[in-house]
């Protein structure tokens, strides 16, 4: 077999088992392994990390193993495919079809660049609207689309992680108003055709894990009647099998509602601790899907598992920066030369800027210069209420550090902070690290030192309470 035959045969097997064709990185892995290359060399030629190649290869071997009914790995790939090809194709001279997983494939199709999509009773007929999504979607919990500004870099990063590097668990985190949901919606629109199933669920009301798992399993199984195991461990395993069998994109919004208040960042509420097991399984064990968590702060499991070569990643969202100008333009504000000052004060946070822009329109007829001359960080009831939701979740240690930072006119180092606070070094270290994970403190690099401060809006809020 030459490499073209290998890629086409593997594509048939993968498609028959998952409904998805080989992507570029999977093809690169097959080509490299077939030619005797090591994973490091494949990664170098594919411009990605060795860890990403290993993760993709692991998932690919699992799919091929399931499709062929025998163990497939890097060491036996060549011998297995050649043996399978010989016994199922070469010896089938005069036969018109070869059966793969109960799908009849014409032998000539082995050399065709396109493979007909596997049809199910629920699939649209050719006469139906061609714009209908080819995958199954459940976006009932997704928010309504809203204006989307900038974020091209973030979109490209997420697509690289999820589609090319096949990350299994991705956390999108940031303070309220940064646009996590808007970015996730844009991401879903951009990559949905790469998945068999796309699901959006909200965790806003801290739902118990068992009914959520049952809902996911039933949808991923195509709505078939399923007998759910009584034990949590068996349900986790069943869901994991569904994530392996059906390449799915699952967005879990408001994941911070699973986490505890009054403790350092990332700790689960006692009644939501079983989510920890689910996220660890999703991150640690190979499967073909991706869970995307939207959260104010990362759960502790994500923090422990994430890494550049890991299938678990986190993306922190800051403000929009210069892209905020489009929002202010749509709000009809004047004095464009003063917009950078307004954007800087409110850190380019889309929601915060929208609230203050409404005030400027109502009181100053859109004049930014008139508003700024009062030299005051205006919060208003709406923004103060948003910040309060973050502050009330803090531990006593974090509140003490926030109060001290709010009293400082300039950014300070940890050692300077320790000089003016009645806490031990370990307590301050833990509090500052936790506040950073919550996106409530800002870091500035100055030479060999790291300085910490609060955003003007957060500083004003803490001073007012």
Tab-separated table of C-alpha atoms in Angstrom:
chain	number	residue	atom	x	y	z
A	1	UNK	CA	0.000	0.000	0.000
A	2	UNK	CA	1.218	3.511	-0.746
A	3	UNK	CA	0.482	6.452	1.540
A	4	UNK	CA	-2.436	7.667	-0.591
A	5	UNK	CA	-4.163	4.319	-0.207
A	6	UNK	CA	-3.456	4.337	3.510
A	7	UNK	CA	-4.993	7.789	3.992
A	8	UNK	CA	-8.069	6.944	1.942
A	9	UNK	CA	-8.598	3.625	3.686
A	10	UNK	CA	-8.128	5.203	7.124
A	11	UNK	CA	-10.531	7.985	6.180
A	12	UNK	CA	-13.172	5.401	5.248
A	13	UNK	CA	-12.716	3.568	8.537
A	14	UNK	CA	-12.804	6.732	10.643
A	15	UNK	CA	-15.823	8.095	8.782
A	16	UNK	CA	-17.706	4.803	9.127
A	17	UNK	CA	-17.109	4.812	12.874
A	18	UNK	CA	-17.481	8.534	13.730
A	19	UNK	CA	-19.200	10.227	10.796
A	20	UNK	CA	-16.200	12.576	10.502
A	21	UNK	CA	-13.405	12.646	7.928
A	22	UNK	CA	-9.727	12.787	8.866
A	23	UNK	CA	-8.551	16.301	9.640
A	24	UNK	CA	-5.171	17.711	8.615
A	25	UNK	CA	-3.335	16.757	11.805
A	26	UNK	CA	-4.725	13.209	11.796
A	27	UNK	CA	-3.512	12.815	8.215
A	28	UNK	CA	-0.082	14.158	9.203
A	29	UNK	CA	0.113	11.637	12.066
A	30	UNK	CA	-0.799	8.723	9.786
A	31	UNK	CA	1.630	9.842	7.097
A	32	UNK	CA	4.469	10.327	9.589
A	33	UNK	CA	3.920	7.048	11.452
A	34	UNK	CA	3.633	5.147	8.165
A	35	UNK	CA	6.983	6.611	7.118
A	36	UNK	CA	8.596	5.696	10.443
A	37	UNK	CA	8.803	9.216	11.870
A	38	UNK	CA	8.760	9.900	15.603
A	39	UNK	CA	6.080	12.095	17.119
A	40	UNK	CA	8.575	14.928	17.678
A	41	UNK	CA	9.369	15.034	13.961
A	42	UNK	CA	5.667	14.991	13.033
A	43	UNK	CA	5.036	17.851	15.451
A	44	UNK	CA	7.912	19.870	13.967
A	45	UNK	CA	6.619	19.446	10.428
A	46	UNK	CA	3.031	20.176	11.488
A	47	UNK	CA	3.996	23.297	13.468
A	48	UNK	CA	2.412	22.131	16.710
A	49	UNK	CA	3.537	20.610	20.007
A	50	UNK	CA	4.597	17.008	20.442
A	51	UNK	CA	1.909	16.677	23.114
A	52	UNK	CA	-0.764	17.646	20.598
A	53	UNK	CA	0.487	15.011	18.157
A	54	UNK	CA	0.473	12.357	20.882
A	55	UNK	CA	-3.103	13.275	21.872
A	56	UNK	CA	-4.337	13.145	18.280
A	57	UNK	CA	-2.514	9.856	17.669
A	58	UNK	CA	-3.990	8.303	20.817
A	59	UNK	CA	-7.509	9.205	19.751
A	60	UNK	CA	-6.871	7.997	16.211
A	61	UNK	CA	-5.577	4.594	17.362
A	62	UNK	CA	-8.707	4.201	19.489
A	63	UNK	CA	-11.017	4.958	16.557
A	64	UNK	CA	-9.181	2.569	14.253
A	65	UNK	CA	-9.161	-0.117	16.950
A	66	UNK	CA	-12.926	0.190	17.357
A	67	UNK	CA	-13.501	0.236	13.591
A	68	UNK	CA	-11.354	-2.847	12.936
A	69	UNK	CA	-12.217	-4.773	16.083
A	70	UNK	CA	-8.584	-5.213	17.135
A	71	UNK	CA	-5.908	-3.201	18.880
A	72	UNK	CA	-4.168	-0.639	16.671
A	73	UNK	CA	-1.157	1.391	17.775
A	74	UNK	CA	1.861	3.123	16.293
A	75	UNK	CA	3.949	-0.031	16.319
A	76	UNK	CA	1.481	-2.252	14.455
A	77	UNK	CA	-0.305	0.297	12.242
A	78	UNK	CA	1.444	-0.760	9.002
A	79	UNK	CA	1.060	-4.495	9.512
A	80	UNK	CA	-2.575	-4.187	10.648
A	81	UNK	CA	-3.748	-2.032	7.753
A	82	UNK	CA	-1.829	-4.066	5.171
A	83	UNK	CA	-3.267	-7.311	6.530
A	84	UNK	CA	-6.779	-5.844	6.650
A	85	UNK	CA	-6.443	-4.424	3.144
A	86	UNK	CA	-5.201	-7.729	1.762
A	87	UNK	CA	-7.850	-9.886	3.397
A	88	UNK	CA	-10.804	-7.574	2.801
A	89	UNK	CA	-9.982	-5.857	-0.479
A	90	UNK	CA	-7.321	-7.611	-2.507
A	91	UNK	CA	-8.964	-10.983	-2.100
A	92	UNK	CA	-12.358	-9.555	-3.023
A	93	UNK	CA	-11.660	-9.533	-6.771
A	94	UNK	CA	-14.887	-9.679	-8.685
A	95	UNK	CA	-16.938	-8.464	-5.715
A	96	UNK	CA	-18.468	-5.078	-6.080
A	97	UNK	CA	-18.617	-4.031	-2.450
A	98	UNK	CA	-16.634	-4.239	0.744
A	99	UNK	CA	-18.526	-4.061	4.035
A	100	UNK	CA	-17.146	-1.735	6.641
A	101	UNK	CA	-19.141	-1.518	9.878
A	102	UNK	CA	-22.331	-2.520	8.035
A	103	UNK	CA	-21.843	0.190	5.367
A	104	UNK	CA	-21.400	-1.100	1.790
A	105	UNK	CA	-18.557	0.710	0.056
A	106	UNK	CA	-17.813	0.245	-3.634
A	107	UNK	CA	-14.219	-0.892	-4.135
A	108	UNK	CA	-13.673	2.018	-6.514
A	109	UNK	CA	-14.554	4.343	-3.659
A	110	UNK	CA	-11.253	3.440	-2.030
A	111	UNK	CA	-9.620	5.692	-4.607
A	112	UNK	CA	-12.243	8.447	-4.554
A	113	UNK	CA	-11.493	11.757	-2.805
A	114	UNK	CA	-15.040	12.037	-1.471
A	115	UNK	CA	-17.067	9.601	0.608
A	116	UNK	CA	-20.888	9.865	0.706
A	117	UNK	CA	-22.164	11.016	4.081
A	118	UNK	CA	-23.535	8.207	6.187
A	119	UNK	CA	-27.295	8.615	6.176
A	120	UNK	CA	-29.704	8.020	9.019
A	121	UNK	CA	-33.504	8.267	9.032
A	122	UNK	CA	-33.128	11.741	10.561
A	123	UNK	CA	-30.783	12.965	7.826
A	124	UNK	CA	-32.197	15.498	5.333
A	125	UNK	CA	-32.957	14.287	1.825
A	126	UNK	CA	-31.139	15.918	-1.080
A	127	UNK	CA	-34.257	17.945	-1.860
A	128	UNK	CA	-34.321	19.534	1.579
A	129	UNK	CA	-32.760	22.885	2.425
A	130	UNK	CA	-29.031	22.506	1.861
A	131	UNK	CA	-28.368	25.187	4.477
A	132	UNK	CA	-29.646	22.924	7.238
A	133	UNK	CA	-26.806	21.954	9.628
A	134	UNK	CA	-25.355	18.535	8.844
A	135	UNK	CA	-24.916	17.864	12.548
A	136	UNK	CA	-27.363	17.536	15.413
A	137	UNK	CA	-27.636	20.605	17.614
A	138	UNK	CA	-29.221	21.457	20.953
A	139	UNK	CA	-28.642	25.149	21.612
A	140	UNK	CA	-31.735	25.772	23.712
A	141	UNK	CA	-29.647	27.235	26.567
A	142	UNK	CA	-27.477	29.433	24.359
A	143	UNK	CA	-27.961	33.198	24.786
A	144	UNK	CA	-29.354	35.303	21.963
A	145	UNK	CA	-26.660	36.543	19.556
A	146	UNK	CA	-25.264	39.968	20.416
A	147	UNK	CA	-22.914	42.365	18.607
A	148	UNK	CA	-19.452	40.850	18.310
A	149	UNK	CA	-16.334	43.016	18.277
A	150	UNK	CA	-12.729	42.014	17.586
A	151	UNK	CA	-11.491	38.812	19.223
A	152	UNK	CA	-10.001	37.463	15.983
A	153	UNK	CA	-6.882	36.300	17.819
A	154	UNK	CA	-8.888	34.549	20.518
A	155	UNK	CA	-11.081	32.836	17.924
A	156	UNK	CA	-8.045	31.576	16.035
A	157	UNK	CA	-6.475	30.286	19.248
A	158	UNK	CA	-9.606	28.396	20.263
A	159	UNK	CA	-10.016	26.910	16.801
A	160	UNK	CA	-6.391	25.784	16.816
A	161	UNK	CA	-6.798	24.117	20.208
A	162	UNK	CA	-10.123	22.436	19.522
A	163	UNK	CA	-9.997	21.532	15.829
A	164	UNK	CA	-6.312	21.148	14.984
A	165	UNK	CA	-4.902	20.020	18.352
A	166	UNK	CA	-8.121	18.256	19.425
A	167	UNK	CA	-8.101	19.470	23.014
A	168	UNK	CA	-10.623	17.666	25.174
A	169	UNK	CA	-11.345	20.337	27.802
A	170	UNK	CA	-11.080	24.111	27.341
A	171	UNK	CA	-11.949	26.777	29.921
A	172	UNK	CA	-12.805	30.284	28.752
A	173	UNK	CA	-12.556	32.552	31.772
A	174	UNK	CA	-12.856	36.223	32.633
A	175	UNK	CA	-14.721	38.720	34.786
A	176	UNK	CA	-18.370	39.401	34.029
A	177	UNK	CA	-18.994	41.419	30.874
A	178	UNK	CA	-15.862	40.479	28.940
A	179	UNK	CA	-17.890	38.626	26.306
A	180	UNK	CA	-17.239	34.942	27.033
A	181	UNK	CA	-20.643	33.842	25.773
A	182	UNK	CA	-20.439	36.048	22.681
A	183	UNK	CA	-17.039	34.572	21.837
A	184	UNK	CA	-18.276	31.023	22.420
A	185	UNK	CA	-21.284	31.618	20.147
A	186	UNK	CA	-18.984	32.908	17.429
A	187	UNK	CA	-16.748	29.876	17.921
A	188	UNK	CA	-19.694	27.473	17.607
A	189	UNK	CA	-20.767	29.135	14.352
A	190	UNK	CA	-17.224	28.878	13.026
A	191	UNK	CA	-16.411	25.242	13.828
A	192	UNK	CA	-19.783	23.481	14.182
A	193	UNK	CA	-19.308	21.616	10.894
A	194	UNK	CA	-16.347	19.765	12.439
A	195	UNK	CA	-18.622	17.982	14.925
A	196	UNK	CA	-21.384	15.420	14.815
A	197	UNK	CA	-23.195	16.980	17.785
A	198	UNK	CA	-23.193	20.521	19.208
A	199	UNK	CA	-24.740	21.134	22.635
A	200	UNK	CA	-25.035	24.243	24.855
A	201	UNK	CA	-26.039	23.872	28.486
A	202	UNK	CA	-26.198	26.477	31.225
A	203	UNK	CA	-25.069	25.693	34.771
A	204	UNK	CA	-26.557	28.942	36.051
A	205	UNK	CA	-28.793	27.145	38.529
A	206	UNK	CA	-26.154	24.630	39.642
A	207	UNK	CA	-28.037	21.569	38.324
A	208	UNK	CA	-27.190	18.191	39.853
A	209	UNK	CA	-24.805	16.258	37.631
A	210	UNK	CA	-26.952	13.124	37.212
A	211	UNK	CA	-29.815	14.688	35.175
A	212	UNK	CA	-27.308	16.672	33.108
A	213	UNK	CA	-25.369	13.500	32.296
A	214	UNK	CA	-28.563	11.670	31.359
A	215	UNK	CA	-29.585	14.543	29.085
A	216	UNK	CA	-26.201	14.553	27.346
A	217	UNK	CA	-26.114	10.765	26.954
A	218	UNK	CA	-29.621	10.660	25.513
A	219	UNK	CA	-28.890	13.415	22.996
A	220	UNK	CA	-25.537	11.967	21.963
A	221	UNK	CA	-27.198	8.572	21.514
A	222	UNK	CA	-29.658	10.047	19.033
A	223	UNK	CA	-32.590	10.083	21.439
A	224	UNK	CA	-32.698	6.299	21.735
A	225	UNK	CA	-34.124	4.807	24.880
A	226	UNK	CA	-31.176	4.178	27.161
A	227	UNK	CA	-31.023	2.303	30.429
A	228	UNK	CA	-28.978	4.529	32.699
A	229	UNK	CA	-26.670	2.786	35.182
A	230	UNK	CA	-27.472	3.323	38.862
A	231	UNK	CA	-23.953	4.236	39.967
A	232	UNK	CA	-22.197	7.534	39.253
A	233	UNK	CA	-19.068	5.755	38.057
A	234	UNK	CA	-20.980	3.746	35.459
A	235	UNK	CA	-22.785	6.888	34.243
A	236	UNK	CA	-19.440	8.678	33.865
A	237	UNK	CA	-18.141	5.730	31.835
A	238	UNK	CA	-21.224	5.674	29.627
A	239	UNK	CA	-20.930	9.398	28.915
A	240	UNK	CA	-17.240	8.970	28.135
A	241	UNK	CA	-18.104	6.230	25.648
A	242	UNK	CA	-20.595	8.593	23.987
A	243	UNK	CA	-17.893	11.272	23.746
A	244	UNK	CA	-15.656	8.713	22.035
A	245	UNK	CA	-18.311	7.452	19.653
A	246	UNK	CA	-19.693	10.862	18.609
A	247	UNK	CA	-17.329	13.791	18.057
A	248	UNK	CA	-19.169	16.502	19.961
A	249	UNK	CA	-18.733	20.103	21.012
A	250	UNK	CA	-20.351	20.719	24.398
A	251	UNK	CA	-20.455	24.240	25.878
A	252	UNK	CA	-21.164	24.475	29.615
A	253	UNK	CA	-21.958	28.096	30.473
A	254	UNK	CA	-21.771	29.741	33.924
A	255	UNK	CA	-19.514	27.009	35.317
A	256	UNK	CA	-18.546	29.317	38.215
A	257	UNK	CA	-21.968	28.591	39.721
A	258	UNK	CA	-20.635	25.130	40.624
A	259	UNK	CA	-17.916	26.727	42.749
A	260	UNK	CA	-18.032	27.747	46.362
A	261	UNK	CA	-18.256	31.244	47.856
A	262	UNK	CA	-16.186	32.237	50.875
A	263	UNK	CA	-13.228	30.094	49.814
A	264	UNK	CA	-10.246	30.554	47.530
A	265	UNK	CA	-10.901	30.285	43.796
A	266	UNK	CA	-11.705	26.960	42.157
A	267	UNK	CA	-13.229	24.992	45.048
A	268	UNK	CA	-16.492	23.193	44.385
A	269	UNK	CA	-19.676	23.603	46.348
A	270	UNK	CA	-20.329	20.453	48.408
A	271	UNK	CA	-23.425	19.601	46.335
A	272	UNK	CA	-21.507	20.031	43.060
A	273	UNK	CA	-18.311	18.168	43.914
A	274	UNK	CA	-19.155	15.294	41.562
A	275	UNK	CA	-18.559	17.647	38.616
A	276	UNK	CA	-14.886	17.429	39.559
A	277	UNK	CA	-14.867	13.758	38.558
A	278	UNK	CA	-16.547	14.525	35.231
A	279	UNK	CA	-14.065	17.267	34.303
A	280	UNK	CA	-11.066	15.148	35.293
A	281	UNK	CA	-12.320	12.227	33.210
A	282	UNK	CA	-12.974	14.532	30.256
A	283	UNK	CA	-9.483	15.967	30.514
A	284	UNK	CA	-7.455	12.876	31.350
A	285	UNK	CA	-9.007	10.088	29.242
A	286	UNK	CA	-8.867	10.010	25.424
A	287	UNK	CA	-12.071	10.766	23.530
A	288	UNK	CA	-13.100	12.562	20.352
A	289	UNK	CA	-15.061	15.484	21.795
A	290	UNK	CA	-14.419	18.826	23.476
A	291	UNK	CA	-16.032	20.337	26.570
A	292	UNK	CA	-15.839	24.137	26.687
A	293	UNK	CA	-16.423	25.719	30.121
A	294	UNK	CA	-17.372	29.397	30.428
A	295	UNK	CA	-16.542	30.644	33.896
A	296	UNK	CA	-15.467	33.600	36.000
A	297	UNK	CA	-12.729	31.415	37.443
A	298	UNK	CA	-11.252	28.005	36.538
A	299	UNK	CA	-12.270	24.960	38.614
A	300	UNK	CA	-9.275	23.513	40.458
A	301	UNK	CA	-9.211	20.462	38.161
A	302	UNK	CA	-8.626	22.679	35.127
A	303	UNK	CA	-5.812	24.493	36.901
A	304	UNK	CA	-4.120	21.189	37.751
A	305	UNK	CA	-4.489	19.607	34.292
A	306	UNK	CA	-3.842	22.523	31.936
A	307	UNK	CA	-0.614	22.985	30.005
A	308	UNK	CA	0.791	23.872	26.589
A	309	UNK	CA	1.209	20.214	25.639
A	310	UNK	CA	-1.875	19.059	27.522
A	311	UNK	CA	-5.334	18.452	25.991
A	312	UNK	CA	-6.640	20.806	28.705
A	313	UNK	CA	-6.264	24.555	28.107
A	314	UNK	CA	-7.491	27.845	29.585
A	315	UNK	CA	-7.981	31.128	27.761
A	316	UNK	CA	-8.250	34.260	29.870
A	317	UNK	CA	-10.329	37.074	28.367
A	318	UNK	CA	-9.311	40.660	29.021
A	319	UNK	CA	-11.090	43.700	27.628
A	320	UNK	CA	-11.492	44.452	23.943
A	321	UNK	CA	-8.864	47.172	23.852
A	322	UNK	CA	-8.951	49.274	20.677
A	323	UNK	CA	-11.812	47.160	19.288
A	324	UNK	CA	-14.019	48.840	21.913
A	325	UNK	CA	-14.121	51.908	19.658
A	326	UNK	CA	-16.648	50.155	17.413
A	327	UNK	CA	-18.980	49.710	20.391
A	328	UNK	CA	-18.698	53.401	21.309
A	329	UNK	CA	-19.275	54.368	17.686
A	330	UNK	CA	-22.467	52.310	17.575
A	331	UNK	CA	-23.603	54.017	20.788
A	332	UNK	CA	-23.245	57.352	19.015
A	333	UNK	CA	-20.662	58.899	21.369
A	334	UNK	CA	-18.748	62.027	20.395
A	335	UNK	CA	-15.197	63.252	21.119
A	336	UNK	CA	-13.441	60.286	19.527
A	337	UNK	CA	-10.052	61.576	20.662
A	338	UNK	CA	-11.186	60.953	24.263
A	339	UNK	CA	-12.373	57.406	23.675
A	340	UNK	CA	-9.016	55.825	24.623
A	341	UNK	CA	-9.295	57.417	28.087
A	342	UNK	CA	-12.807	56.036	28.545
A	343	UNK	CA	-11.772	52.601	27.273
A	344	UNK	CA	-8.751	52.556	29.599
A	345	UNK	CA	-10.801	53.525	32.649
A	346	UNK	CA	-13.289	50.721	32.083
A	347	UNK	CA	-10.621	48.323	30.783
A	348	UNK	CA	-12.327	47.729	27.458
A	349	UNK	CA	-15.001	45.585	29.130
A	350	UNK	CA	-17.892	45.521	26.621
A	351	UNK	CA	-20.661	45.382	29.229
A	352	UNK	CA	-19.110	48.059	31.446
A	353	UNK	CA	-18.585	50.364	28.474
A	354	UNK	CA	-22.134	49.781	27.290
A	355	UNK	CA	-23.478	50.832	30.703
A	356	UNK	CA	-21.371	53.991	30.949
A	357	UNK	CA	-22.028	54.880	27.295
A	358	UNK	CA	-25.760	54.819	28.028
A	359	UNK	CA	-25.206	57.255	30.895
A	360	UNK	CA	-23.121	59.567	28.689
A	361	UNK	CA	-25.883	59.597	26.089
A	362	UNK	CA	-28.589	60.312	28.658
A	363	UNK	CA	-26.753	63.031	30.624
A	364	UNK	CA	-24.198	64.517	28.228
A	365	UNK	CA	-25.768	63.954	24.782
A	366	UNK	CA	-22.932	61.591	23.958
A	367	UNK	CA	-20.123	63.958	24.917
A	368	UNK	CA	-17.253	61.896	26.333
A	369	UNK	CA	-15.084	64.946	27.090
A	370	UNK	CA	-17.813	66.455	29.271
A	371	UNK	CA	-18.166	63.194	31.210
A	372	UNK	CA	-14.421	62.759	31.735
A	373	UNK	CA	-13.843	66.259	33.059
A	374	UNK	CA	-15.432	65.226	36.352
A	375	UNK	CA	-12.451	62.903	36.902
A	376	UNK	CA	-14.642	60.274	38.512
A	377	UNK	CA	-15.016	56.543	37.921
A	378	UNK	CA	-18.777	56.268	37.645
A	379	UNK	CA	-20.219	52.890	38.569
A	380	UNK	CA	-23.965	53.329	38.790
A	381	UNK	CA	-26.298	50.775	40.293
A	382	UNK	CA	-25.962	48.264	37.455
A	383	UNK	CA	-22.161	48.086	37.384
A	384	UNK	CA	-21.904	48.188	41.188
A	385	UNK	CA	-24.292	45.226	41.365
A	386	UNK	CA	-22.169	43.272	38.853
A	387	UNK	CA	-18.991	43.889	40.847
A	388	UNK	CA	-20.772	42.998	44.078
A	389	UNK	CA	-21.531	39.525	42.686
A	390	UNK	CA	-17.793	38.952	42.390
A	391	UNK	CA	-16.852	40.499	45.727
A	392	UNK	CA	-19.396	38.522	47.753
A	393	UNK	CA	-17.785	35.255	46.602
A	394	UNK	CA	-14.400	36.130	48.130
A	395	UNK	CA	-12.789	34.601	51.202
A	396	UNK	CA	-11.864	36.827	54.137
A	397	UNK	CA	-8.201	36.668	53.095
A	398	UNK	CA	-9.031	37.897	49.601
A	399	UNK	CA	-11.197	40.719	50.924
A	400	UNK	CA	-8.375	41.909	53.170
A	401	UNK	CA	-5.958	41.982	50.240
A	402	UNK	CA	-8.504	43.746	48.014
A	403	UNK	CA	-9.066	46.425	50.659
A	404	UNK	CA	-5.321	47.010	50.985
A	405	UNK	CA	-4.816	47.205	47.216
A	406	UNK	CA	-7.729	49.653	46.911
A	407	UNK	CA	-5.978	52.004	49.333
A	408	UNK	CA	-2.757	52.078	47.304
A	409	UNK	CA	-2.341	54.899	44.815
A	410	UNK	CA	0.220	52.928	42.792
A	411	UNK	CA	0.721	49.227	41.955
A	412	UNK	CA	2.668	47.337	44.629
A	413	UNK	CA	4.790	44.201	44.850
A	414	UNK	CA	3.909	41.322	47.143
A	415	UNK	CA	6.683	42.373	49.542
A	416	UNK	CA	5.270	45.913	49.707
A	417	UNK	CA	1.813	44.499	50.300
A	418	UNK	CA	3.133	42.417	53.208
A	419	UNK	CA	4.471	45.545	54.899
A	420	UNK	CA	0.982	46.976	55.355
A	421	UNK	CA	-1.214	43.967	56.042
A	422	UNK	CA	-1.635	41.731	59.081
A	423	UNK	CA	-1.365	38.452	57.208
A	424	UNK	CA	1.368	35.841	56.905
A	425	UNK	CA	3.330	35.532	53.626
A	426	UNK	CA	1.619	32.228	52.803
A	427	UNK	CA	-1.808	33.797	53.328
A	428	UNK	CA	-0.971	36.733	51.076
A	429	UNK	CA	0.513	34.442	48.406
A	430	UNK	CA	-2.640	32.298	48.363
A	431	UNK	CA	-4.964	35.303	48.322
A	432	UNK	CA	-3.161	37.108	45.486
A	433	UNK	CA	-2.961	33.927	43.404
A	434	UNK	CA	-6.671	33.281	43.934
A	435	UNK	CA	-7.609	36.875	43.044
A	436	UNK	CA	-5.540	36.588	39.862
A	437	UNK	CA	-7.469	33.455	38.888
A	438	UNK	CA	-10.696	35.355	39.505
A	439	UNK	CA	-9.479	38.208	37.226
A	440	UNK	CA	-9.930	40.689	40.093
A	441	UNK	CA	-6.342	41.940	40.314
A	442	UNK	CA	-4.164	43.258	37.508
A	443	UNK	CA	-0.504	42.332	37.089
A	444	UNK	CA	2.189	44.585	35.667
A	445	UNK	CA	5.738	43.533	34.876
A	446	UNK	CA	8.403	46.041	35.842
A	447	UNK	CA	11.953	44.823	35.375
A	448	UNK	CA	12.343	41.695	37.478
A	449	UNK	CA	9.330	42.525	39.632
A	450	UNK	CA	5.613	41.854	39.321
A	451	UNK	CA	3.307	44.604	40.545
A	452	UNK	CA	-0.340	44.195	41.526
A	453	UNK	CA	-3.227	46.650	41.447
A	454	UNK	CA	-6.985	46.896	40.893
A	455	UNK	CA	-8.809	48.232	37.866
A	456	UNK	CA	-10.221	51.758	38.410
A	457	UNK	CA	-13.795	50.415	38.519
A	458	UNK	CA	-12.974	47.689	41.051
A	459	UNK	CA	-10.912	50.092	43.130
A	460	UNK	CA	-13.837	52.549	43.231
A	461	UNK	CA	-16.238	49.756	44.218
A	462	UNK	CA	-14.045	48.516	47.104
A	463	UNK	CA	-13.592	52.057	48.405
A	464	UNK	CA	-17.362	52.595	48.390
A	465	UNK	CA	-18.321	49.492	50.392
